PDB file of C-alpha atoms and ligand atoms in Angstrom:
ATOM      1  CA  UNK A   1      84.602 -64.778  -2.833  1.00  0.00           C
ATOM      2  CA  UNK A   2      84.886 -64.116   0.889  1.00  0.00           C
ATOM      3  CA  UNK A   3      81.454 -63.695   2.499  1.00  0.00           C
ATOM      4  CA  UNK A   4      82.115 -61.500   5.500  1.00  0.00           C
ATOM      5  CA  UNK A   5      79.948 -59.256   7.640  1.00  0.00           C
ATOM      6  CA  UNK A   6      79.004 -58.419  11.167  1.00  0.00           C
ATOM      7  CA  UNK A   7      76.118 -57.935  13.464  1.00  0.00           C
ATOM      8  CA  UNK A   8      74.392 -54.618  12.623  1.00  0.00           C
ATOM      9  CA  UNK A   9      71.488 -52.667  14.109  1.00  0.00           C
ATOM     10  CA  UNK A  10      67.978 -52.776  12.627  1.00  0.00           C
ATOM     11  CA  UNK A  11      66.732 -49.950  14.868  1.00  0.00           C
ATOM     12  CA  UNK A  12      67.359 -47.072  12.480  1.00  0.00           C
ATOM     13  CA  UNK A  13      65.750 -47.411   9.007  1.00  0.00           C
ATOM     14  CA  UNK A  14      65.330 -51.182   9.397  1.00  0.00           C
ATOM     15  CA  UNK A  15      67.058 -53.215   6.635  1.00  0.00           C
ATOM     16  CA  UNK A  16      68.194 -50.023   4.890  1.00  0.00           C
ATOM     17  CA  UNK A  17      70.058 -48.960   8.048  1.00  0.00           C
ATOM     18  CA  UNK A  18      71.679 -52.400   8.227  1.00  0.00           C
ATOM     19  CA  UNK A  19      72.898 -52.126   4.634  1.00  0.00           C
ATOM     20  CA  UNK A  20      74.339 -48.640   5.232  1.00  0.00           C
ATOM     21  CA  UNK A  21      76.221 -49.899   8.297  1.00  0.00           C
ATOM     22  CA  UNK A  22      77.694 -52.945   6.578  1.00  0.00           C
ATOM     23  CA  UNK A  23      78.836 -50.838   3.621  1.00  0.00           C
ATOM     24  CA  UNK A  24      80.672 -48.557   6.062  1.00  0.00           C
ATOM     25  CA  UNK A  25      82.344 -51.636   7.603  1.00  0.00           C
ATOM     26  CA  UNK A  26      83.407 -53.041   4.209  1.00  0.00           C
ATOM     27  CA  UNK A  27      81.359 -56.222   4.552  1.00  0.00           C
ATOM     28  CA  UNK A  28      79.184 -57.922   1.933  1.00  0.00           C
ATOM     29  CA  UNK A  29      76.583 -59.598   4.153  1.00  0.00           C
ATOM     30  CA  UNK A  30      75.303 -59.134   7.717  1.00  0.00           C
ATOM     31  CA  UNK A  31      73.220 -60.299  10.656  1.00  0.00           C
ATOM     32  CA  UNK A  32      70.565 -58.348  12.587  1.00  0.00           C
ATOM     33  CA  UNK A  33      67.857 -58.666  15.224  1.00  0.00           C
ATOM     34  CA  UNK A  34      64.413 -57.400  14.126  1.00  0.00           C
ATOM     35  CA  UNK A  35      64.219 -55.630  17.526  1.00  0.00           C
ATOM     36  CA  UNK A  36      66.154 -55.596  20.785  1.00  0.00           C
ATOM     37  CA  UNK A  37      67.294 -59.162  21.574  1.00  0.00           C
ATOM     38  CA  UNK A  38      66.091 -58.915  25.190  1.00  0.00           C
ATOM     39  CA  UNK A  39      62.515 -57.830  24.507  1.00  0.00           C
ATOM     40  CA  UNK A  40      59.584 -58.518  22.232  1.00  0.00           C
ATOM     41  CA  UNK A  41      58.721 -54.995  21.121  1.00  0.00           C
ATOM     42  CA  UNK A  42      58.629 -55.033  17.327  1.00  0.00           C
ATOM     43  CA  UNK A  43      57.812 -52.319  14.812  1.00  0.00           C
ATOM     44  CA  UNK A  44      56.003 -53.053  11.556  1.00  0.00           C
ATOM     45  CA  UNK A  45      58.112 -53.682   8.487  1.00  0.00           C
ATOM     46  CA  UNK A  46      58.303 -50.669   6.165  1.00  0.00           C
ATOM     47  CA  UNK A  47      58.116 -51.895   2.543  1.00  0.00           C
ATOM     48  CA  UNK A  48      59.527 -48.658   1.153  1.00  0.00           C
ATOM     49  CA  UNK A  49      62.652 -48.877   3.329  1.00  0.00           C
ATOM     50  CA  UNK A  50      62.963 -52.498   2.281  1.00  0.00           C
ATOM     51  CA  UNK A  51      62.899 -51.679  -1.417  1.00  0.00           C
ATOM     52  CA  UNK A  52      65.519 -48.971  -0.876  1.00  0.00           C
ATOM     53  CA  UNK A  53      67.640 -51.500   1.019  1.00  0.00           C
ATOM     54  CA  UNK A  54      67.383 -53.990  -1.851  1.00  0.00           C
ATOM     55  CA  UNK A  55      68.430 -51.338  -4.377  1.00  0.00           C
ATOM     56  CA  UNK A  56      71.394 -50.286  -2.237  1.00  0.00           C
ATOM     57  CA  UNK A  57      72.470 -53.925  -1.841  1.00  0.00           C
ATOM     58  CA  UNK A  58      72.459 -54.401  -5.628  1.00  0.00           C
ATOM     59  CA  UNK A  59      74.549 -51.264  -6.163  1.00  0.00           C
ATOM     60  CA  UNK A  60      77.100 -52.349  -3.567  1.00  0.00           C
ATOM     61  CA  UNK A  61      77.327 -56.109  -4.192  1.00  0.00           C
ATOM     62  CA  UNK A  62      75.849 -57.050  -0.842  1.00  0.00           C
ATOM     63  CA  UNK A  63      74.637 -60.657  -0.768  1.00  0.00           C
ATOM     64  CA  UNK A  64      70.918 -60.364   0.057  1.00  0.00           C
ATOM     65  CA  UNK A  65      70.500 -64.154  -0.027  1.00  0.00           C
ATOM     66  CA  UNK A  66      73.196 -64.605   2.646  1.00  0.00           C
ATOM     67  CA  UNK A  67      71.752 -62.209   5.239  1.00  0.00           C
ATOM     68  CA  UNK A  68      70.916 -63.761   8.578  1.00  0.00           C
ATOM     69  CA  UNK A  69      68.447 -62.725  11.267  1.00  0.00           C
ATOM     70  CA  UNK A  70      69.027 -63.661  14.918  1.00  0.00           C
ATOM     71  CA  UNK A  71      65.978 -64.526  17.047  1.00  0.00           C
ATOM     72  CA  UNK A  72      65.808 -62.840  20.482  1.00  0.00           C
ATOM     73  CA  UNK A  73      67.357 -64.516  23.541  1.00  0.00           C
ATOM     74  CA  UNK A  74      64.078 -64.538  25.459  1.00  0.00           C
ATOM     75  CA  UNK A  75      62.786 -67.373  23.288  1.00  0.00           C
ATOM     76  CA  UNK A  76      63.291 -70.692  25.101  1.00  0.00           C
ATOM     77  CA  UNK A  77      61.934 -73.733  23.283  1.00  0.00           C
ATOM     78  CA  UNK A  78      63.549 -76.272  25.644  1.00  0.00           C
ATOM     79  CA  UNK A  79      61.489 -75.874  28.800  1.00  0.00           C
ATOM     80  CA  UNK A  80      57.711 -76.299  28.941  1.00  0.00           C
ATOM     81  CA  UNK A  81      57.170 -76.325  32.723  1.00  0.00           C
ATOM     82  CA  UNK A  82      55.708 -72.838  32.414  1.00  0.00           C
ATOM     83  CA  UNK A  83      53.394 -73.655  29.517  1.00  0.00           C
ATOM     84  CA  UNK A  84      52.553 -69.998  28.916  1.00  0.00           C
ATOM     85  CA  UNK A  85      56.216 -69.108  28.426  1.00  0.00           C
ATOM     86  CA  UNK A  86      56.751 -72.111  26.166  1.00  0.00           C
ATOM     87  CA  UNK A  87      53.772 -71.281  23.978  1.00  0.00           C
ATOM     88  CA  UNK A  88      54.773 -67.629  23.965  1.00  0.00           C
ATOM     89  CA  UNK A  89      58.235 -68.647  22.672  1.00  0.00           C
ATOM     90  CA  UNK A  90      56.657 -70.693  19.893  1.00  0.00           C
ATOM     91  CA  UNK A  91      54.322 -67.859  18.878  1.00  0.00           C
ATOM     92  CA  UNK A  92      57.065 -65.271  19.035  1.00  0.00           C
ATOM     93  CA  UNK A  93      59.473 -67.299  16.910  1.00  0.00           C
ATOM     94  CA  UNK A  94      56.697 -67.785  14.346  1.00  0.00           C
ATOM     95  CA  UNK A  95      56.170 -64.031  14.407  1.00  0.00           C
ATOM     96  CA  UNK A  96      59.866 -63.349  13.809  1.00  0.00           C
ATOM     97  CA  UNK A  97      59.829 -65.787  10.890  1.00  0.00           C
ATOM     98  CA  UNK A  98      56.863 -63.978   9.344  1.00  0.00           C
ATOM     99  CA  UNK A  99      58.786 -60.708   9.660  1.00  0.00           C
ATOM    100  CA  UNK A 100      61.834 -62.304   8.017  1.00  0.00           C
ATOM    101  CA  UNK A 101      59.694 -63.564   5.157  1.00  0.00           C
ATOM    102  CA  UNK A 102      58.341 -60.030   4.692  1.00  0.00           C
ATOM    103  CA  UNK A 103      61.936 -58.786   4.564  1.00  0.00           C
ATOM    104  CA  UNK A 104      63.007 -61.526   2.131  1.00  0.00           C
ATOM    105  CA  UNK A 105      65.473 -63.042   4.624  1.00  0.00           C
ATOM    106  CA  UNK A 106      66.339 -66.723   4.126  1.00  0.00           C
ATOM    107  CA  UNK A 107      67.985 -67.641   7.452  1.00  0.00           C
ATOM    108  CA  UNK A 108      67.148 -67.151  11.134  1.00  0.00           C
ATOM    109  CA  UNK A 109      69.550 -68.228  13.903  1.00  0.00           C
ATOM    110  CA  UNK A 110      68.122 -69.453  17.198  1.00  0.00           C
ATOM    111  CA  UNK A 111      69.673 -70.604  20.449  1.00  0.00           C
ATOM    112  CA  UNK A 112      68.168 -74.093  20.847  1.00  0.00           C
ATOM    113  CA  UNK A 113      67.182 -73.330  24.449  1.00  0.00           C
ATOM    114  CA  UNK A 114      67.979 -74.003  28.104  1.00  0.00           C
ATOM    115  CA  UNK A 115      66.724 -77.156  29.809  1.00  0.00           C
ATOM    116  CA  UNK A 116      66.599 -75.485  33.276  1.00  0.00           C
ATOM    117  CA  UNK A 117      65.346 -78.174  35.697  1.00  0.00           C
ATOM    118  CA  UNK A 118      64.463 -80.684  32.959  1.00  0.00           C
ATOM    119  CA  UNK A 119      66.540 -83.616  31.737  1.00  0.00           C
ATOM    120  CA  UNK A 120      68.410 -82.886  28.520  1.00  0.00           C
ATOM    121  CA  UNK A 121      66.498 -85.554  26.607  1.00  0.00           C
ATOM    122  CA  UNK A 122      63.140 -84.088  27.697  1.00  0.00           C
ATOM    123  CA  UNK A 123      64.364 -80.590  26.810  1.00  0.00           C
ATOM    124  CA  UNK A 124      65.485 -81.725  23.370  1.00  0.00           C
ATOM    125  CA  UNK A 125      62.056 -83.265  22.822  1.00  0.00           C
ATOM    126  CA  UNK A 126      60.471 -79.928  23.725  1.00  0.00           C
ATOM    127  CA  UNK A 127      62.685 -78.167  21.183  1.00  0.00           C
ATOM    128  CA  UNK A 128      61.679 -80.659  18.500  1.00  0.00           C
ATOM    129  CA  UNK A 129      57.966 -80.286  19.278  1.00  0.00           C
ATOM    130  CA  UNK A 130      58.223 -76.512  19.283  1.00  0.00           C
ATOM    131  CA  UNK A 131      60.105 -76.362  15.987  1.00  0.00           C
ATOM    132  CA  UNK A 132      57.650 -78.740  14.340  1.00  0.00           C
ATOM    133  CA  UNK A 133      54.870 -76.393  15.425  1.00  0.00           C
ATOM    134  CA  UNK A 134      56.728 -73.343  14.140  1.00  0.00           C
ATOM    135  CA  UNK A 135      57.921 -74.660  10.767  1.00  0.00           C
ATOM    136  CA  UNK A 136      55.439 -74.972   7.943  1.00  0.00           C
ATOM    137  CA  UNK A 137      56.090 -76.773   4.681  1.00  0.00           C
ATOM    138  CA  UNK A 138      55.906 -73.688   2.470  1.00  0.00           C
ATOM    139  CA  UNK A 139      58.281 -71.571   4.559  1.00  0.00           C
ATOM    140  CA  UNK A 140      61.137 -70.117   2.542  1.00  0.00           C
ATOM    141  CA  UNK A 141      63.240 -69.600   5.623  1.00  0.00           C
ATOM    142  CA  UNK A 142      65.686 -72.011   7.213  1.00  0.00           C
ATOM    143  CA  UNK A 143      66.076 -72.084  10.992  1.00  0.00           C
ATOM    144  CA  UNK A 144      69.713 -72.386  12.078  1.00  0.00           C
ATOM    145  CA  UNK A 145      70.509 -73.959  15.449  1.00  0.00           C
ATOM    146  CA  UNK A 146      73.503 -72.175  16.972  1.00  0.00           C
ATOM    147  CA  UNK A 147      76.274 -74.241  18.574  1.00  0.00           C
ATOM    148  CA  UNK A 148      76.236 -73.195  22.246  1.00  0.00           C
ATOM    149  CA  UNK A 149      79.055 -72.700  24.776  1.00  0.00           C
ATOM    150  CA  UNK A 150      77.589 -74.969  27.462  1.00  0.00           C
ATOM    151  CA  UNK A 151      76.697 -72.201  29.889  1.00  0.00           C
ATOM    152  CA  UNK A 152      74.184 -73.334  32.514  1.00  0.00           C
ATOM    153  CA  UNK A 153      71.781 -75.879  31.042  1.00  0.00           C
ATOM    154  CA  UNK A 154      72.087 -74.893  27.381  1.00  0.00           C
ATOM    155  CA  UNK A 155      71.085 -77.424  24.728  1.00  0.00           C
ATOM    156  CA  UNK A 156      72.968 -77.790  21.446  1.00  0.00           C
ATOM    157  CA  UNK A 157      76.446 -77.879  22.979  1.00  0.00           C
ATOM    158  CA  UNK A 158      77.833 -80.676  20.791  1.00  0.00           C
ATOM    159  CA  UNK A 159      77.173 -82.394  17.466  1.00  0.00           C
ATOM    160  CA  UNK A 160      75.205 -85.200  19.094  1.00  0.00           C
ATOM    161  CA  UNK A 161      72.681 -82.829  20.667  1.00  0.00           C
ATOM    162  CA  UNK A 162      72.290 -80.879  17.435  1.00  0.00           C
ATOM    163  CA  UNK A 163      71.855 -84.127  15.523  1.00  0.00           C
ATOM    164  CA  UNK A 164      69.200 -85.287  18.019  1.00  0.00           C
ATOM    165  CA  UNK A 165      67.202 -82.099  17.392  1.00  0.00           C
ATOM    166  CA  UNK A 166      67.572 -82.211  13.611  1.00  0.00           C
ATOM    167  CA  UNK A 167      66.539 -85.880  13.522  1.00  0.00           C
ATOM    168  CA  UNK A 168      63.159 -85.023  15.038  1.00  0.00           C
ATOM    169  CA  UNK A 169      62.284 -82.213  12.613  1.00  0.00           C
ATOM    170  CA  UNK A 170      59.590 -83.081  10.059  1.00  0.00           C
ATOM    171  CA  UNK A 171      60.745 -80.744   7.287  1.00  0.00           C
ATOM    172  CA  UNK A 172      64.520 -81.301   7.362  1.00  0.00           C
ATOM    173  CA  UNK A 173      65.237 -78.933   4.486  1.00  0.00           C
ATOM    174  CA  UNK A 174      64.102 -76.106   6.807  1.00  0.00           C
ATOM    175  CA  UNK A 175      66.679 -76.763   9.538  1.00  0.00           C
ATOM    176  CA  UNK A 176      70.415 -76.051   9.557  1.00  0.00           C
ATOM    177  CA  UNK A 177      73.271 -75.079  11.866  1.00  0.00           C
ATOM    178  CA  UNK A 178      75.159 -71.877  12.703  1.00  0.00           C
ATOM    179  CA  UNK A 179      78.639 -72.494  14.105  1.00  0.00           C
ATOM    180  CA  UNK A 180      79.998 -69.987  16.629  1.00  0.00           C
ATOM    181  CA  UNK A 181      83.782 -70.175  17.002  1.00  0.00           C
ATOM    182  CA  UNK A 182      83.810 -68.728  20.554  1.00  0.00           C
ATOM    183  CA  UNK A 183      81.074 -71.103  21.674  1.00  0.00           C
ATOM    184  CA  UNK A 184      82.856 -74.100  20.114  1.00  0.00           C
ATOM    185  CA  UNK A 185      86.048 -73.285  22.040  1.00  0.00           C
ATOM    186  CA  UNK A 186      84.144 -72.707  25.262  1.00  0.00           C
ATOM    187  CA  UNK A 187      82.200 -75.970  24.824  1.00  0.00           C
ATOM    188  CA  UNK A 188      85.421 -77.966  24.527  1.00  0.00           C
ATOM    189  CA  UNK A 189      86.403 -78.054  20.828  1.00  0.00           C
ATOM    190  CA  UNK A 190      90.124 -77.592  20.156  1.00  0.00           C
ATOM    191  CA  UNK A 191      89.922 -74.854  17.530  1.00  0.00           C
ATOM    192  CA  UNK A 192      93.586 -75.225  16.549  1.00  0.00           C
ATOM    193  CA  UNK A 193      92.500 -78.598  15.136  1.00  0.00           C
ATOM    194  CA  UNK A 194      89.380 -77.317  13.402  1.00  0.00           C
ATOM    195  CA  UNK A 195      89.615 -79.883  10.573  1.00  0.00           C
ATOM    196  CA  UNK A 196      89.065 -82.645  13.111  1.00  0.00           C
ATOM    197  CA  UNK A 197      85.921 -80.908  14.316  1.00  0.00           C
ATOM    198  CA  UNK A 198      84.736 -80.392  10.760  1.00  0.00           C
ATOM    199  CA  UNK A 199      85.185 -84.047   9.840  1.00  0.00           C
ATOM    200  CA  UNK A 200      83.242 -85.161  12.901  1.00  0.00           C
ATOM    201  CA  UNK A 201      80.519 -82.636  12.003  1.00  0.00           C
ATOM    202  CA  UNK A 202      80.523 -84.092   8.486  1.00  0.00           C
ATOM    203  CA  UNK A 203      80.026 -87.600   9.838  1.00  0.00           C
ATOM    204  CA  UNK A 204      77.372 -86.783  12.441  1.00  0.00           C
ATOM    205  CA  UNK A 205      75.357 -84.004  10.742  1.00  0.00           C
ATOM    206  CA  UNK A 206      76.695 -83.195   7.254  1.00  0.00           C
ATOM    207  CA  UNK A 207      78.590 -80.094   6.112  1.00  0.00           C
ATOM    208  CA  UNK A 208      75.702 -78.960   3.882  1.00  0.00           C
ATOM    209  CA  UNK A 209      73.812 -78.039   7.077  1.00  0.00           C
ATOM    210  CA  UNK A 210      76.301 -75.268   7.972  1.00  0.00           C
ATOM    211  CA  UNK A 211      74.682 -72.061   6.685  1.00  0.00           C
ATOM    212  CA  UNK A 212      76.324 -69.412   8.867  1.00  0.00           C
ATOM    213  CA  UNK A 213      79.429 -69.061  11.040  1.00  0.00           C
ATOM    214  CA  UNK A 214      79.775 -66.561  13.872  1.00  0.00           C
ATOM    215  CA  UNK A 215      83.422 -65.528  13.950  1.00  0.00           C
ATOM    216  CA  UNK A 216      84.485 -64.534  17.452  1.00  0.00           C
ATOM    217  CA  UNK A 217      87.595 -64.934  19.521  1.00  0.00           C
ATOM    218  CA  UNK A 218      87.064 -66.098  23.121  1.00  0.00           C
ATOM    219  CA  UNK A 219      88.033 -64.488  26.430  1.00  0.00           C
ATOM    220  CA  UNK A 220      88.184 -67.898  28.083  1.00  0.00           C
ATOM    221  CA  UNK A 221      90.001 -71.202  27.812  1.00  0.00           C
ATOM    222  CA  UNK A 222      88.770 -74.282  26.026  1.00  0.00           C
ATOM    223  CA  UNK A 223      85.888 -76.012  27.894  1.00  0.00           C
ATOM    224  CA  UNK A 224      85.298 -72.976  30.139  1.00  0.00           C
ATOM    225  CA  UNK A 225      81.540 -73.025  29.295  1.00  0.00           C
ATOM    226  CA  UNK A 226      81.567 -69.229  29.613  1.00  0.00           C
ATOM    227  CA  UNK A 227      80.554 -67.554  26.304  1.00  0.00           C
ATOM    228  CA  UNK A 228      82.419 -64.259  26.401  1.00  0.00           C
ATOM    229  CA  UNK A 229      83.463 -63.006  22.966  1.00  0.00           C
ATOM    230  CA  UNK A 230      86.829 -61.328  22.331  1.00  0.00           C
ATOM    231  CA  UNK A 231      88.021 -59.214  19.407  1.00  0.00           C
ATOM    232  CA  UNK A 232      89.606 -61.124  16.504  1.00  0.00           C
ATOM    233  CA  UNK A 233      93.154 -62.151  17.415  1.00  0.00           C
ATOM    234  CA  UNK A 234      92.832 -60.988  21.021  1.00  0.00           C
ATOM    235  CA  UNK A 235      91.584 -64.186  22.621  1.00  0.00           C
ATOM    236  CA  UNK A 236      92.217 -67.885  23.102  1.00  0.00           C
ATOM    237  CA  UNK A 237      91.642 -68.852  19.449  1.00  0.00           C
ATOM    238  CA  UNK A 238      94.023 -66.312  17.950  1.00  0.00           C
ATOM    239  CA  UNK A 239      94.140 -64.724  14.514  1.00  0.00           C
ATOM    240  CA  UNK A 240      95.708 -67.621  12.590  1.00  0.00           C
ATOM    241  CA  UNK A 241      93.182 -70.209  13.749  1.00  0.00           C
ATOM    242  CA  UNK A 242      90.278 -67.890  12.938  1.00  0.00           C
ATOM    243  CA  UNK A 243      91.733 -66.994   9.531  1.00  0.00           C
ATOM    244  CA  UNK A 244      91.953 -70.701   8.602  1.00  0.00           C
ATOM    245  CA  UNK A 245      88.263 -71.097   9.399  1.00  0.00           C
ATOM    246  CA  UNK A 246      87.267 -67.909   7.566  1.00  0.00           C
ATOM    247  CA  UNK A 247      89.091 -68.966   4.382  1.00  0.00           C
ATOM    248  CA  UNK A 248      88.338 -72.696   4.671  1.00  0.00           C
ATOM    249  CA  UNK A 249      87.737 -74.160   1.211  1.00  0.00           C
ATOM    250  CA  UNK A 250      84.811 -76.315   2.416  1.00  0.00           C
ATOM    251  CA  UNK A 251      83.073 -73.299   3.976  1.00  0.00           C
ATOM    252  CA  UNK A 252      83.567 -70.745   1.225  1.00  0.00           C
ATOM    253  CA  UNK A 253      79.853 -70.302   0.451  1.00  0.00           C
ATOM    254  CA  UNK A 254      78.974 -69.818   4.126  1.00  0.00           C
ATOM    255  CA  UNK A 255      78.597 -66.238   5.429  1.00  0.00           C
ATOM    256  CA  UNK A 256      81.017 -65.337   8.262  1.00  0.00           C
ATOM    257  CA  UNK A 257      79.526 -62.945  10.800  1.00  0.00           C
ATOM    258  CA  UNK A 258      81.511 -61.030  13.458  1.00  0.00           C
ATOM    259  CA  UNK A 259      79.878 -60.620  16.879  1.00  0.00           C
ATOM    260  CA  UNK A 260      82.937 -59.246  18.629  1.00  0.00           C
ATOM    261  CA  UNK A 261      82.662 -56.672  21.434  1.00  0.00           C
ATOM    262  CA  UNK A 262      82.597 -52.912  20.972  1.00  0.00           C
ATOM    263  CA  UNK A 263      85.700 -51.097  22.248  1.00  0.00           C
ATOM    264  CA  UNK A 264      84.982 -47.875  24.177  1.00  0.00           C
ATOM    265  CA  UNK A 265      81.473 -47.916  22.666  1.00  0.00           C
ATOM    266  CA  UNK A 266      82.929 -48.089  19.144  1.00  0.00           C
ATOM    267  CA  UNK A 267      82.113 -50.919  16.703  1.00  0.00           C
ATOM    268  CA  UNK A 268      85.283 -52.902  15.857  1.00  0.00           C
ATOM    269  CA  UNK A 269      83.958 -54.360  12.605  1.00  0.00           C
ATOM    270  CA  UNK A 270      85.547 -52.123   9.971  1.00  0.00           C
ATOM    271  CA  UNK A 271      88.979 -52.711  11.491  1.00  0.00           C
ATOM    272  CA  UNK A 272      88.465 -56.431  11.958  1.00  0.00           C
ATOM    273  CA  UNK A 273      87.125 -56.888   8.410  1.00  0.00           C
ATOM    274  CA  UNK A 274      90.150 -54.963   7.080  1.00  0.00           C
ATOM    275  CA  UNK A 275      92.493 -57.221   9.004  1.00  0.00           C
ATOM    276  CA  UNK A 276      90.703 -60.342   7.725  1.00  0.00           C
ATOM    277  CA  UNK A 277      90.823 -59.134   4.115  1.00  0.00           C
ATOM    278  CA  UNK A 278      94.548 -58.295   4.478  1.00  0.00           C
ATOM    279  CA  UNK A 279      95.134 -61.721   6.058  1.00  0.00           C
ATOM    280  CA  UNK A 280      97.574 -60.072   8.422  1.00  0.00           C
ATOM    281  CA  UNK A 281      97.206 -59.588  12.169  1.00  0.00           C
ATOM    282  CA  UNK A 282      97.033 -55.962  13.265  1.00  0.00           C
ATOM    283  CA  UNK A 283      98.590 -55.725  16.740  1.00  0.00           C
ATOM    284  CA  UNK A 284      97.282 -52.142  17.004  1.00  0.00           C
ATOM    285  CA  UNK A 285      93.675 -53.153  16.340  1.00  0.00           C
ATOM    286  CA  UNK A 286      92.346 -52.030  19.719  1.00  0.00           C
ATOM    287  CA  UNK A 287      93.960 -48.587  19.613  1.00  0.00           C
ATOM    288  CA  UNK A 288      92.920 -48.211  15.948  1.00  0.00           C
ATOM    289  CA  UNK A 289      89.303 -48.817  16.990  1.00  0.00           C
ATOM    290  CA  UNK A 290      89.544 -46.370  19.890  1.00  0.00           C
ATOM    291  CA  UNK A 291      91.092 -43.682  17.685  1.00  0.00           C
ATOM    292  CA  UNK A 292      88.652 -44.148  14.791  1.00  0.00           C
TER     293      UNK A 292
HETATM  294 FE1  LIG B   1      73.708 -66.265  19.218  1.00  0.00          FE
HETATM  295 FE1  LIG B   2      76.893 -66.326  18.132  1.00  0.00          FE
HETATM  296 ZN1  LIG B   3      77.975 -65.940  22.311  1.00  0.00          ZN
END
């Protein structure tokens, strides 16, 4: 069973709105932010909408247990020079986790953080301390560290950095990884030899830690450290390389989430999911999106 979905908006009708969107895109799981990724304004969770969402998921074979939340970008657990910001990030992440638990969501993706003026090793220590403060033993949620492109002073840009963070976490069953195919390319991984990457991941971290994969093409070359997503098949990775990852036998239980750019303000996801299900590149994808 292919687990495929996209980023959807939580703004309208909360989880119920997400489910309606992913049904219209033909996906069977999804990712969302509990509010705008750039700010911290959050509305209270509506239990009635949530129950309706759960019912709709059952009727439409949407995998509730594979849904992923993405924490907002403003959280930075890596730098503690401004102690107020650091403690705010810790509190806010805890808050987002509580909201996820109220929604019944099992996974939350975070960007490990940016070191800014600090040494990487100090920054990684800050991330570890923050996560150990955030995670409690009876949490049902797993925090997924996203593999980053290497923009600026980002942490988590290779398996060694991710491993260093995971090693310091007290409750290791509560920490996992979210691969992002665009970020991997931009950080220097040759995505046409993905099996090599996967075997090094297996040795350093362990494949069981991969709980989500962001499927994006990249607008930039390998090792560009840029992080600009392209539509599936319209970037450096190309359709065939992405398809191999999407249908990889060792990753079949892992949800694949599209975070590709809108085209003329239109979501590309229905067309990209179609193309992925057909396993055939659609050279007219962009015009199909525009004309939809
Ligand atoms: Fe992300
Ligand atoms: Fe991503
Ligand atoms: Zn990205």
